[in-house]
PDB file of C-alpha atoms in Angstrom:
ATOM      1  CA  MET A   1     127.004  86.303  30.615  1.00  0.00           C
ATOM      2  CA  SER A   2     123.462  87.658  30.085  1.00  0.00           C
ATOM      3  CA  ALA A   3     121.656  89.834  32.656  1.00  0.00           C
ATOM      4  CA  PRO A   4     124.719  90.092  34.930  1.00  0.00           C
ATOM      5  CA  LEU A   5     124.404  91.085  38.579  1.00  0.00           C
ATOM      6  CA  PRO A   6     126.658  93.763  40.133  1.00  0.00           C
ATOM      7  CA  PHE A   7     128.821  91.319  42.080  1.00  0.00           C
ATOM      8  CA  GLU A   8     129.506  89.338  38.896  1.00  0.00           C
ATOM      9  CA  LYS A   9     131.494  92.186  37.322  1.00  0.00           C
ATOM     10  CA  PRO A  10     134.965  90.618  37.995  1.00  0.00           C
ATOM     11  CA  ILE A  11     133.862  87.510  36.080  1.00  0.00           C
ATOM     12  CA  ILE A  12     132.500  89.589  33.204  1.00  0.00           C
ATOM     13  CA  ASP A  13     135.722  91.589  32.966  1.00  0.00           C
ATOM     14  CA  LEU A  14     137.829  88.429  32.805  1.00  0.00           C
ATOM     15  CA  GLU A  15     135.570  86.855  30.188  1.00  0.00           C
ATOM     16  CA  GLU A  16     135.881  89.996  28.083  1.00  0.00           C
ATOM     17  CA  LYS A  17     139.666  89.798  28.313  1.00  0.00           C
ATOM     18  CA  LEU A  18     139.486  86.132  27.315  1.00  0.00           C
ATOM     19  CA  ARG A  19     137.484  87.006  24.195  1.00  0.00           C
ATOM     20  CA  GLU A  20     139.951  89.743  23.313  1.00  0.00           C
ATOM     21  CA  LEU A  21     142.854  87.328  23.686  1.00  0.00           C
ATOM     22  CA  GLU A  22     141.121  84.725  21.516  1.00  0.00           C
ATOM     23  CA  LYS A  23     140.430  87.349  18.863  1.00  0.00           C
ATOM     24  CA  PHE A  24     144.041  88.538  18.984  1.00  0.00           C
ATOM     25  CA  SER A  25     145.274  84.963  18.565  1.00  0.00           C
ATOM     26  CA  GLU A  26     142.983  84.413  15.590  1.00  0.00           C
ATOM     27  CA  THR A  27     143.701  87.679  13.765  1.00  0.00           C
ATOM     28  CA  GLN A  28     147.474  87.672  14.377  1.00  0.00           C
ATOM     29  CA  ASN A  29     147.859  83.930  13.919  1.00  0.00           C
ATOM     30  CA  ILE A  30     149.820  83.681  17.167  1.00  0.00           C
ATOM     31  CA  ASP A  31     149.666  80.700  19.501  1.00  0.00           C
ATOM     32  CA  VAL A  32     148.619  81.901  22.942  1.00  0.00           C
ATOM     33  CA  SER A  33     147.090  78.623  24.097  1.00  0.00           C
ATOM     34  CA  LEU A  34     149.024  78.696  27.379  1.00  0.00           C
ATOM     35  CA  GLU A  35     147.777  82.196  28.203  1.00  0.00           C
ATOM     36  CA  LEU A  36     144.241  81.197  27.242  1.00  0.00           C
ATOM     37  CA  GLU A  37     144.380  78.209  29.549  1.00  0.00           C
ATOM     38  CA  ARG A  38     145.621  80.351  32.411  1.00  0.00           C
ATOM     39  CA  MET A  39     142.890  82.901  31.784  1.00  0.00           C
ATOM     40  CA  LYS A  40     140.202  80.194  31.823  1.00  0.00           C
ATOM     41  CA  GLU A  41     141.571  78.824  35.089  1.00  0.00           C
ATOM     42  CA  LYS A  42     141.525  82.328  36.564  1.00  0.00           C
ATOM     43  CA  ILE A  43     137.912  82.782  35.503  1.00  0.00           C
ATOM     44  CA  GLU A  44     136.875  79.515  37.130  1.00  0.00           C
ATOM     45  CA  THR A  45     138.779  80.354  40.318  1.00  0.00           C
ATOM     46  CA  THR A  46     137.184  83.818  40.457  1.00  0.00           C
ATOM     47  CA  ARG A  47     133.723  82.388  39.808  1.00  0.00           C
ATOM     48  CA  HIS A  48     134.151  79.793  42.553  1.00  0.00           C
ATOM     49  CA  ASN A  49     135.422  82.379  45.041  1.00  0.00           C
ATOM     50  CA  ILE A  50     132.538  84.756  44.354  1.00  0.00           C
ATOM     51  CA  TYR A  51     129.736  82.201  44.517  1.00  0.00           C
ATOM     52  CA  SER A  52     131.117  80.406  47.568  1.00  0.00           C
ATOM     53  CA  HIS A  53     131.149  83.645  49.582  1.00  0.00           C
ATOM     54  CA  LEU A  54     127.839  85.253  48.645  1.00  0.00           C
ATOM     55  CA  THR A  55     126.274  87.692  51.083  1.00  0.00           C
ATOM     56  CA  PRO A  56     122.571  87.359  51.984  1.00  0.00           C
ATOM     57  CA  TRP A  57     121.748  90.335  49.751  1.00  0.00           C
ATOM     58  CA  GLN A  58     123.584  88.772  46.819  1.00  0.00           C
ATOM     59  CA  ARG A  59     121.554  85.580  47.295  1.00  0.00           C
ATOM     60  CA  VAL A  60     118.387  87.664  47.225  1.00  0.00           C
ATOM     61  CA  GLN A  61     119.567  89.127  43.921  1.00  0.00           C
ATOM     62  CA  LEU A  62     120.125  85.605  42.556  1.00  0.00           C
ATOM     63  CA  ALA A  63     116.657  84.563  43.757  1.00  0.00           C
ATOM     64  CA  ARG A  64     115.266  87.417  41.649  1.00  0.00           C
ATOM     65  CA  HIS A  65     117.455  86.820  38.605  1.00  0.00           C
ATOM     66  CA  PRO A  66     115.373  87.391  35.450  1.00  0.00           C
ATOM     67  CA  GLU A  67     116.565  84.102  33.929  1.00  0.00           C
ATOM     68  CA  ARG A  68     115.984  81.974  37.019  1.00  0.00           C
ATOM     69  CA  PRO A  69     113.525  79.111  36.393  1.00  0.00           C
ATOM     70  CA  LEU A  70     109.984  80.051  37.373  1.00  0.00           C
ATOM     71  CA  ALA A  71     107.419  77.801  39.020  1.00  0.00           C
ATOM     72  CA  MET A  72     105.659  77.124  35.716  1.00  0.00           C
ATOM     73  CA  ASP A  73     109.008  76.152  34.169  1.00  0.00           C
ATOM     74  CA  TYR A  74     109.315  73.363  36.749  1.00  0.00           C
ATOM     75  CA  VAL A  75     105.776  72.210  36.025  1.00  0.00           C
ATOM     76  CA  ASP A  76     106.426  72.174  32.284  1.00  0.00           C
ATOM     77  CA  ARG A  77     109.654  70.183  32.655  1.00  0.00           C
ATOM     78  CA  LEU A  78     108.850  67.838  35.543  1.00  0.00           C
ATOM     79  CA  THR A  79     105.209  66.926  35.022  1.00  0.00           C
ATOM     80  CA  SER A  80     102.964  65.508  32.377  1.00  0.00           C
ATOM     81  CA  GLU A  81      99.188  65.736  31.962  1.00  0.00           C
ATOM     82  CA  PHE A  82      99.050  68.987  33.918  1.00  0.00           C
ATOM     83  CA  MET A  83      95.574  70.502  33.764  1.00  0.00           C
ATOM     84  CA  GLU A  84      95.285  74.023  35.133  1.00  0.00           C
ATOM     85  CA  LEU A  85      92.096  74.710  37.086  1.00  0.00           C
ATOM     86  CA  HIS A  86      90.833  78.251  37.408  1.00  0.00           C
ATOM     87  CA  GLY A  87      88.833  80.419  39.779  1.00  0.00           C
ATOM     88  CA  ASP A  88      88.016  80.560  43.476  1.00  0.00           C
ATOM     89  CA  ARG A  89      84.242  80.133  42.880  1.00  0.00           C
ATOM     90  CA  ARG A  90      83.656  83.372  44.787  1.00  0.00           C
ATOM     91  CA  TYR A  91      85.102  86.327  42.917  1.00  0.00           C
ATOM     92  CA  ARG A  92      87.451  85.654  39.980  1.00  0.00           C
ATOM     93  CA  ASP A  93      90.519  83.807  38.770  1.00  0.00           C
ATOM     94  CA  ASP A  94      93.840  85.159  40.063  1.00  0.00           C
ATOM     95  CA  ARG A  95      96.661  84.432  37.615  1.00  0.00           C
ATOM     96  CA  ALA A  96      99.324  85.021  40.274  1.00  0.00           C
ATOM     97  CA  ILE A  97      98.538  81.560  41.658  1.00  0.00           C
ATOM     98  CA  PHE A  98      98.046  78.528  39.434  1.00  0.00           C
ATOM     99  CA  GLY A  99      97.250  74.921  40.144  1.00  0.00           C
ATOM    100  CA  GLY A 100      95.890  71.649  38.918  1.00  0.00           C
ATOM    101  CA  PRO A 101      96.419  67.887  38.845  1.00  0.00           C
ATOM    102  CA  ALA A 102      99.579  66.573  37.226  1.00  0.00           C
ATOM    103  CA  ASN A 103     101.712  63.473  36.871  1.00  0.00           C
ATOM    104  CA  ILE A 104     105.320  63.217  38.108  1.00  0.00           C
ATOM    105  CA  ASP A 105     106.897  59.963  36.939  1.00  0.00           C
ATOM    106  CA  GLY A 106     103.595  58.131  37.211  1.00  0.00           C
ATOM    107  CA  ARG A 107     102.630  59.676  40.558  1.00  0.00           C
ATOM    108  CA  ARG A 108      99.455  61.746  40.520  1.00  0.00           C
ATOM    109  CA  VAL A 109      99.739  64.995  42.488  1.00  0.00           C
ATOM    110  CA  MET A 110      98.058  68.365  42.841  1.00  0.00           C
ATOM    111  CA  VAL A 111     100.543  71.097  41.909  1.00  0.00           C
ATOM    112  CA  ILE A 112      99.997  74.642  43.179  1.00  0.00           C
ATOM    113  CA  GLY A 113     102.401  77.506  42.654  1.00  0.00           C
ATOM    114  CA  THR A 114     102.925  81.224  42.340  1.00  0.00           C
ATOM    115  CA  ARG A 115     103.296  82.668  38.868  1.00  0.00           C
ATOM    116  CA  LYS A 116     105.643  85.431  37.735  1.00  0.00           C
ATOM    117  CA  GLY A 117     106.196  86.745  34.247  1.00  0.00           C
ATOM    118  CA  ARG A 118     109.282  87.056  32.059  1.00  0.00           C
ATOM    119  CA  ASP A 119     108.524  90.485  30.602  1.00  0.00           C
ATOM    120  CA  THR A 120     106.427  93.550  31.340  1.00  0.00           C
ATOM    121  CA  LYS A 121     103.289  92.199  29.672  1.00  0.00           C
ATOM    122  CA  SER A 122     103.332  88.831  31.452  1.00  0.00           C
ATOM    123  CA  ASN A 123     104.345  90.426  34.758  1.00  0.00           C
ATOM    124  CA  LEU A 124     101.365  92.753  34.593  1.00  0.00           C
ATOM    125  CA  ALA A 125      99.075  89.839  33.706  1.00  0.00           C
ATOM    126  CA  CYS A 126     100.026  87.983  36.897  1.00  0.00           C
ATOM    127  CA  ASN A 127     100.578  91.083  39.058  1.00  0.00           C
ATOM    128  CA  PHE A 128     104.324  90.402  39.374  1.00  0.00           C
ATOM    129  CA  GLY A 129     103.603  87.210  41.335  1.00  0.00           C
ATOM    130  CA  CYS A 130     101.714  89.035  44.089  1.00  0.00           C
ATOM    131  CA  ALA A 131      98.413  87.251  44.678  1.00  0.00           C
ATOM    132  CA  TYR A 132      95.076  88.733  45.691  1.00  0.00           C
ATOM    133  CA  PRO A 133      92.818  87.017  48.266  1.00  0.00           C
ATOM    134  CA  GLU A 134      91.062  85.086  45.501  1.00  0.00           C
ATOM    135  CA  GLY A 135      94.395  83.496  44.605  1.00  0.00           C
ATOM    136  CA  TYR A 136      94.703  81.942  48.055  1.00  0.00           C
ATOM    137  CA  ARG A 137      91.044  80.919  48.016  1.00  0.00           C
ATOM    138  CA  LYS A 138      91.625  79.228  44.663  1.00  0.00           C
ATOM    139  CA  ALA A 139      94.652  77.430  46.123  1.00  0.00           C
ATOM    140  CA  LEU A 140      92.596  76.230  49.077  1.00  0.00           C
ATOM    141  CA  ARG A 141      89.834  75.005  46.768  1.00  0.00           C
ATOM    142  CA  LEU A 142      92.384  72.918  44.876  1.00  0.00           C
ATOM    143  CA  MET A 143      93.937  71.614  48.102  1.00  0.00           C
ATOM    144  CA  LYS A 144      90.549  70.436  49.333  1.00  0.00           C
ATOM    145  CA  LEU A 145      89.934  68.828  45.966  1.00  0.00           C
ATOM    146  CA  ALA A 146      93.248  66.996  46.314  1.00  0.00           C
ATOM    147  CA  ASP A 147      92.297  65.946  49.831  1.00  0.00           C
ATOM    148  CA  ARG A 148      89.008  64.513  48.583  1.00  0.00           C
ATOM    149  CA  PHE A 149      90.701  62.416  45.920  1.00  0.00           C
ATOM    150  CA  GLY A 150      93.794  61.449  47.920  1.00  0.00           C
ATOM    151  CA  LEU A 151      96.287  63.383  45.798  1.00  0.00           C
ATOM    152  CA  PRO A 152      99.540  64.516  47.461  1.00  0.00           C
ATOM    153  CA  ILE A 153     100.058  68.275  47.208  1.00  0.00           C
ATOM    154  CA  VAL A 154     103.194  69.920  45.790  1.00  0.00           C
ATOM    155  CA  THR A 155     103.514  73.687  46.154  1.00  0.00           C
ATOM    156  CA  LEU A 156     106.119  75.854  44.420  1.00  0.00           C
ATOM    157  CA  ILE A 157     106.760  79.270  45.988  1.00  0.00           C
ATOM    158  CA  ASP A 158     108.290  82.238  44.185  1.00  0.00           C
ATOM    159  CA  THR A 159     106.649  85.480  45.266  1.00  0.00           C
ATOM    160  CA  PRO A 160     107.755  88.765  46.832  1.00  0.00           C
ATOM    161  CA  GLY A 161     104.555  88.640  48.879  1.00  0.00           C
ATOM    162  CA  ALA A 162     100.798  88.929  48.643  1.00  0.00           C
ATOM    163  CA  TYR A 163      99.453  92.053  46.955  1.00  0.00           C
ATOM    164  CA  PRO A 164      99.278  94.818  49.615  1.00  0.00           C
ATOM    165  CA  GLY A 165      96.899  97.204  47.817  1.00  0.00           C
ATOM    166  CA  ILE A 166      93.464  98.461  48.768  1.00  0.00           C
ATOM    167  CA  GLU A 167      91.726  95.792  46.662  1.00  0.00           C
ATOM    168  CA  SER A 168      93.370  93.067  48.733  1.00  0.00           C
ATOM    169  CA  GLU A 169      92.296  94.713  51.970  1.00  0.00           C
ATOM    170  CA  GLU A 170      88.744  95.146  50.712  1.00  0.00           C
ATOM    171  CA  ARG A 171      88.562  91.433  49.912  1.00  0.00           C
ATOM    172  CA  HIS A 172      90.278  90.404  53.189  1.00  0.00           C
ATOM    173  CA  ILE A 173      93.765  89.210  52.250  1.00  0.00           C
ATOM    174  CA  ALA A 174      94.784  88.522  55.866  1.00  0.00           C
ATOM    175  CA  GLU A 175      91.708  86.372  56.428  1.00  0.00           C
ATOM    176  CA  ALA A 176      92.312  84.417  53.211  1.00  0.00           C
ATOM    177  CA  ILE A 177      95.898  83.603  54.184  1.00  0.00           C
ATOM    178  CA  ALA A 178      94.935  82.778  57.779  1.00  0.00           C
ATOM    179  CA  VAL A 179      92.231  80.361  56.633  1.00  0.00           C
ATOM    180  CA  ASN A 180      94.749  78.631  54.351  1.00  0.00           C
ATOM    181  CA  LEU A 181      97.148  78.186  57.269  1.00  0.00           C
ATOM    182  CA  ARG A 182      94.428  76.654  59.419  1.00  0.00           C
ATOM    183  CA  GLU A 183      93.046  74.377  56.726  1.00  0.00           C
ATOM    184  CA  MET A 184      96.416  73.118  55.476  1.00  0.00           C
ATOM    185  CA  PHE A 185      97.169  71.707  58.918  1.00  0.00           C
ATOM    186  CA  ALA A 186      94.085  69.482  58.644  1.00  0.00           C
ATOM    187  CA  LEU A 187      94.617  68.112  55.132  1.00  0.00           C
ATOM    188  CA  ARG A 188      94.906  64.319  55.135  1.00  0.00           C
ATOM    189  CA  VAL A 189      97.348  64.037  52.229  1.00  0.00           C
ATOM    190  CA  PRO A 190     101.125  64.623  52.134  1.00  0.00           C
ATOM    191  CA  ILE A 191     102.241  68.184  51.365  1.00  0.00           C
ATOM    192  CA  VAL A 192     105.707  69.029  50.027  1.00  0.00           C
ATOM    193  CA  VAL A 193     106.573  72.731  49.783  1.00  0.00           C
ATOM    194  CA  THR A 194     109.496  74.129  47.776  1.00  0.00           C
ATOM    195  CA  VAL A 195     110.753  77.711  47.754  1.00  0.00           C
ATOM    196  CA  THR A 196     112.188  78.021  44.248  1.00  0.00           C
ATOM    197  CA  GLY A 197     112.987  81.747  44.271  1.00  0.00           C
ATOM    198  CA  GLU A 198     111.515  84.419  46.507  1.00  0.00           C
ATOM    199  CA  GLY A 199     109.602  83.432  49.623  1.00  0.00           C
ATOM    200  CA  GLY A 200     108.103  86.696  50.770  1.00  0.00           C
ATOM    201  CA  SER A 201     106.025  87.091  53.913  1.00  0.00           C
ATOM    202  CA  GLY A 202     102.470  85.743  54.246  1.00  0.00           C
ATOM    203  CA  GLY A 203     102.225  85.622  50.493  1.00  0.00           C
ATOM    204  CA  ALA A 204     104.569  82.640  50.595  1.00  0.00           C
ATOM    205  CA  LEU A 205     103.225  81.158  53.812  1.00  0.00           C
ATOM    206  CA  GLY A 206      99.696  81.094  52.392  1.00  0.00           C
ATOM    207  CA  ILE A 207     100.662  77.957  50.435  1.00  0.00           C
ATOM    208  CA  GLY A 208     103.672  77.084  52.600  1.00  0.00           C
ATOM    209  CA  VAL A 209     102.401  74.761  55.323  1.00  0.00           C
ATOM    210  CA  GLY A 210     103.750  71.307  54.555  1.00  0.00           C
ATOM    211  CA  ASP A 211     105.110  68.051  55.904  1.00  0.00           C
ATOM    212  CA  ARG A 212     108.385  68.873  54.165  1.00  0.00           C
ATOM    213  CA  VAL A 213     109.650  72.369  53.347  1.00  0.00           C
ATOM    214  CA  LEU A 214     112.472  72.478  50.784  1.00  0.00           C
ATOM    215  CA  ILE A 215     114.404  75.499  49.580  1.00  0.00           C
ATOM    216  CA  PHE A 216     116.892  76.054  46.799  1.00  0.00           C
ATOM    217  CA  GLU A 217     120.369  77.155  47.825  1.00  0.00           C
ATOM    218  CA  ASN A 218     120.018  80.705  46.498  1.00  0.00           C
ATOM    219  CA  SER A 219     116.369  81.237  47.387  1.00  0.00           C
ATOM    220  CA  TYR A 220     115.196  83.188  50.389  1.00  0.00           C
ATOM    221  CA  TYR A 221     112.268  82.909  52.816  1.00  0.00           C
ATOM    222  CA  SER A 222     111.467  85.874  55.015  1.00  0.00           C
ATOM    223  CA  VAL A 223     108.782  87.617  57.028  1.00  0.00           C
ATOM    224  CA  ILE A 224     109.406  90.745  54.943  1.00  0.00           C
ATOM    225  CA  SER A 225     111.464  91.753  51.933  1.00  0.00           C
ATOM    226  CA  PRO A 226     114.873  93.339  52.616  1.00  0.00           C
ATOM    227  CA  GLU A 227     113.652  96.590  51.055  1.00  0.00           C
ATOM    228  CA  GLY A 228     110.545  96.636  53.247  1.00  0.00           C
ATOM    229  CA  CYS A 229     112.581  95.911  56.352  1.00  0.00           C
ATOM    230  CA  ALA A 230     115.058  98.664  55.485  1.00  0.00           C
ATOM    231  CA  ALA A 231     112.238 101.162  54.938  1.00  0.00           C
ATOM    232  CA  ILE A 232     110.885 100.398  58.422  1.00  0.00           C
ATOM    233  CA  LEU A 233     114.120 100.170  60.415  1.00  0.00           C
ATOM    234  CA  TRP A 234     116.292 102.759  58.645  1.00  0.00           C
ATOM    235  CA  LYS A 235     113.639 104.761  56.769  1.00  0.00           C
ATOM    236  CA  ASP A 236     115.645 104.106  53.620  1.00  0.00           C
ATOM    237  CA  ARG A 237     115.264 101.204  51.167  1.00  0.00           C
ATOM    238  CA  SER A 238     118.908 101.589  50.122  1.00  0.00           C
ATOM    239  CA  TYR A 239     119.820  99.717  53.329  1.00  0.00           C
ATOM    240  CA  ALA A 240     118.347  96.513  51.852  1.00  0.00           C
ATOM    241  CA  ASP A 241     121.735  94.768  51.941  1.00  0.00           C
ATOM    242  CA  ARG A 242     122.020  95.466  55.669  1.00  0.00           C
ATOM    243  CA  ALA A 243     118.454  94.301  56.247  1.00  0.00           C
ATOM    244  CA  ALA A 244     119.157  91.038  54.425  1.00  0.00           C
ATOM    245  CA  GLU A 245     121.991  90.394  56.877  1.00  0.00           C
ATOM    246  CA  VAL A 246     119.813  90.753  59.985  1.00  0.00           C
ATOM    247  CA  LEU A 247     116.706  89.003  58.655  1.00  0.00           C
ATOM    248  CA  GLY A 248     118.328  85.560  58.547  1.00  0.00           C
ATOM    249  CA  LEU A 249     116.586  84.779  55.279  1.00  0.00           C
ATOM    250  CA  THR A 250     119.172  82.558  53.565  1.00  0.00           C
ATOM    251  CA  ALA A 251     118.739  78.822  53.121  1.00  0.00           C
ATOM    252  CA  ASP A 252     121.551  77.828  55.482  1.00  0.00           C
ATOM    253  CA  ARG A 253     120.236  80.071  58.261  1.00  0.00           C
ATOM    254  CA  LEU A 254     116.683  78.787  57.785  1.00  0.00           C
ATOM    255  CA  LYS A 255     117.916  75.203  58.002  1.00  0.00           C
ATOM    256  CA  GLU A 256     119.846  76.042  61.165  1.00  0.00           C
ATOM    257  CA  LEU A 257     116.668  77.442  62.735  1.00  0.00           C
ATOM    258  CA  GLY A 258     114.608  74.418  61.716  1.00  0.00           C
ATOM    259  CA  LEU A 259     112.342  76.397  59.381  1.00  0.00           C
ATOM    260  CA  VAL A 260     113.185  74.289  56.321  1.00  0.00           C
ATOM    261  CA  ASP A 261     113.945  70.585  56.042  1.00  0.00           C
ATOM    262  CA  GLU A 262     116.317  70.409  53.093  1.00  0.00           C
ATOM    263  CA  ILE A 263     118.463  72.725  50.992  1.00  0.00           C
ATOM    264  CA  LEU A 264     118.522  71.859  47.290  1.00  0.00           C
ATOM    265  CA  SER A 265     121.875  72.561  45.658  1.00  0.00           C
ATOM    266  CA  GLU A 266     122.288  74.847  42.666  1.00  0.00           C
ATOM    267  CA  PRO A 267     125.057  74.957  40.058  1.00  0.00           C
ATOM    268  CA  VAL A 268     127.781  77.564  40.444  1.00  0.00           C
ATOM    269  CA  GLY A 269     126.274  80.807  39.193  1.00  0.00           C
ATOM    270  CA  GLY A 270     122.719  80.064  40.256  1.00  0.00           C
ATOM    271  CA  ALA A 271     119.809  77.949  39.054  1.00  0.00           C
ATOM    272  CA  HIS A 272     119.742  79.631  35.644  1.00  0.00           C
ATOM    273  CA  ALA A 273     123.337  78.525  34.950  1.00  0.00           C
ATOM    274  CA  ASP A 274     122.287  74.881  34.436  1.00  0.00           C
ATOM    275  CA  VAL A 275     118.512  74.523  34.404  1.00  0.00           C
ATOM    276  CA  SER A 276     118.508  70.838  33.457  1.00  0.00           C
ATOM    277  CA  ARG A 277     120.474  69.967  36.574  1.00  0.00           C
ATOM    278  CA  VAL A 278     118.148  72.054  38.734  1.00  0.00           C
ATOM    279  CA  TYR A 279     115.062  70.355  37.306  1.00  0.00           C
ATOM    280  CA  GLU A 280     116.492  66.936  38.094  1.00  0.00           C
ATOM    281  CA  THR A 281     117.476  68.031  41.604  1.00  0.00           C
ATOM    282  CA  LEU A 282     113.923  69.099  42.404  1.00  0.00           C
ATOM    283  CA  LYS A 283     112.345  66.049  40.780  1.00  0.00           C
ATOM    284  CA  GLU A 284     114.512  63.660  42.789  1.00  0.00           C
ATOM    285  CA  ALA A 285     113.768  65.504  46.036  1.00  0.00           C
ATOM    286  CA  LEU A 286     110.013  65.645  45.442  1.00  0.00           C
ATOM    287  CA  LEU A 287     109.728  61.946  44.638  1.00  0.00           C
ATOM    288  CA  ARG A 288     111.923  60.993  47.597  1.00  0.00           C
ATOM    289  CA  HIS A 289     109.900  62.988  50.104  1.00  0.00           C
ATOM    290  CA  LEU A 290     106.570  61.881  48.650  1.00  0.00           C
ATOM    291  CA  ASP A 291     107.716  58.260  48.962  1.00  0.00           C
ATOM    292  CA  GLU A 292     108.674  58.841  52.604  1.00  0.00           C
ATOM    293  CA  LEU A 293     105.367  60.505  53.442  1.00  0.00           C
ATOM    294  CA  SER A 294     102.995  58.266  51.510  1.00  0.00           C
ATOM    295  CA  GLY A 295     103.392  55.352  53.890  1.00  0.00           C
ATOM    296  CA  LYS A 296     102.494  57.290  57.032  1.00  0.00           C
ATOM    297  CA  PRO A 297      99.083  56.867  58.674  1.00  0.00           C
ATOM    298  CA  THR A 298      96.884  59.946  58.220  1.00  0.00           C
ATOM    299  CA  ASP A 299      96.662  60.760  61.938  1.00  0.00           C
ATOM    300  CA  GLU A 300     100.442  60.588  62.299  1.00  0.00           C
ATOM    301  CA  LEU A 301     100.929  62.762  59.216  1.00  0.00           C
ATOM    302  CA  ILE A 302      98.651  65.512  60.535  1.00  0.00           C
ATOM    303  CA  GLU A 303     100.086  65.371  64.058  1.00  0.00           C
ATOM    304  CA  GLU A 304     103.685  65.620  62.855  1.00  0.00           C
ATOM    305  CA  ARG A 305     102.822  68.517  60.563  1.00  0.00           C
ATOM    306  CA  TYR A 306     101.172  70.373  63.435  1.00  0.00           C
ATOM    307  CA  ARG A 307     104.038  69.759  65.838  1.00  0.00           C
ATOM    308  CA  LYS A 308     106.585  70.748  63.195  1.00  0.00           C
ATOM    309  CA  PHE A 309     105.187  74.244  62.851  1.00  0.00           C
ATOM    310  CA  ARG A 310     104.319  74.670  66.531  1.00  0.00           C
ATOM    311  CA  ALA A 311     107.979  74.065  67.356  1.00  0.00           C
ATOM    312  CA  MET A 312     109.136  76.937  65.154  1.00  0.00           C
ATOM    313  CA  GLY A 313     110.262  80.009  67.023  1.00  0.00           C
ATOM    314  CA  ARG A 314     111.031  78.212  70.287  1.00  0.00           C
ATOM    315  CA  PHE A 315     114.421  78.910  71.777  1.00  0.00           C
ATOM    316  CA  THR A 316     116.164  77.810  74.953  1.00  0.00           C
ATOM    317  CA  GLU A 317     118.369  80.347  76.694  1.00  0.00           C
ATOM    318  CA  GLU A 318     121.085  79.266  79.102  1.00  0.00           C
ATOM    319  CA  ALA A 319     122.035  81.495  81.997  1.00  0.00           C
ATOM    320  CA  ARG A 320     125.586  82.726  81.784  1.00  0.00           C
ATOM    321  CA  PRO A 321     127.788  82.026  84.825  1.00  0.00           C
ATOM    322  CA  ALA A 322     128.280  85.044  87.040  1.00  0.00           C
ATOM    323  CA  THR A 323     131.455  87.015  86.409  1.00  0.00           C
ATOM    324  CA  PRO A 324     133.819  86.785  89.418  1.00  0.00           C
ATOM    325  CA  GLY A 325     133.877  90.037  91.337  1.00  0.00           C
ATOM    326  CA  ALA A 326     130.751  91.355  89.629  1.00  0.00           C
TER     327      ALA A 326
END
């Protein structure tokens, strides 16, 4: 197992013992096939038990796994004729957000996503997936282009958040994200959003307004990162696991609250364990939702999108019956 996470140690230990047993059998010419079979069964049982009882913090770790498919990986595997378009026509091109027209099984779409790197050099080139204001302005330019030509919009989110540095503030990051939120509600074409890894704060929401919001099983979507939350509430980032518990950032909790529409399943071990299956899962979901949305009248599409997001955060509290004798 490459790039193992801390909670995967029991699996790694068992796999090491399995290799030792196989080597012993080979060098000593002793038949231990029964023991090998039992060891393999134990590994599978352990793997299933671990991944079926993941904590929110462990899911965050999986969402950040260095081998997890990135947004550009999905574009490369699921689309053809993708043509990346650059620049916001105001300041510069931000590599942390990419986009352009593409073809998914004969359906023309505008794909927009956040870009991370695989190593230090590529991470620095795209600012670790943290976009500047010009990234969101580029995204909006491409969305309006899609609106003009009637292209459905597909966005792929995998970012820890927008870049919080002084340069972002100087170029008005909050305003850029806010304008995107406002304008996305008025777009006349279907929008399908997918959180493929990290969905951090306004950096994710800046391209996250859609008619359908999908999320992979081990992705997260949150108003703040667990580390940031821990630094504020407990003055210590080491409480990130505790913060992940209280933030309600996991896919099942988001679905329960009505913040996402569908959870996309992942193979045992995470998306990187079987990337081909994950690619097919997303492709099927995208085409299905685009088919459902394409037949809706424009006015109905916009109205439903608006009502969908306006309903978020509304809760009904029921008064508890008075305790006798109180």
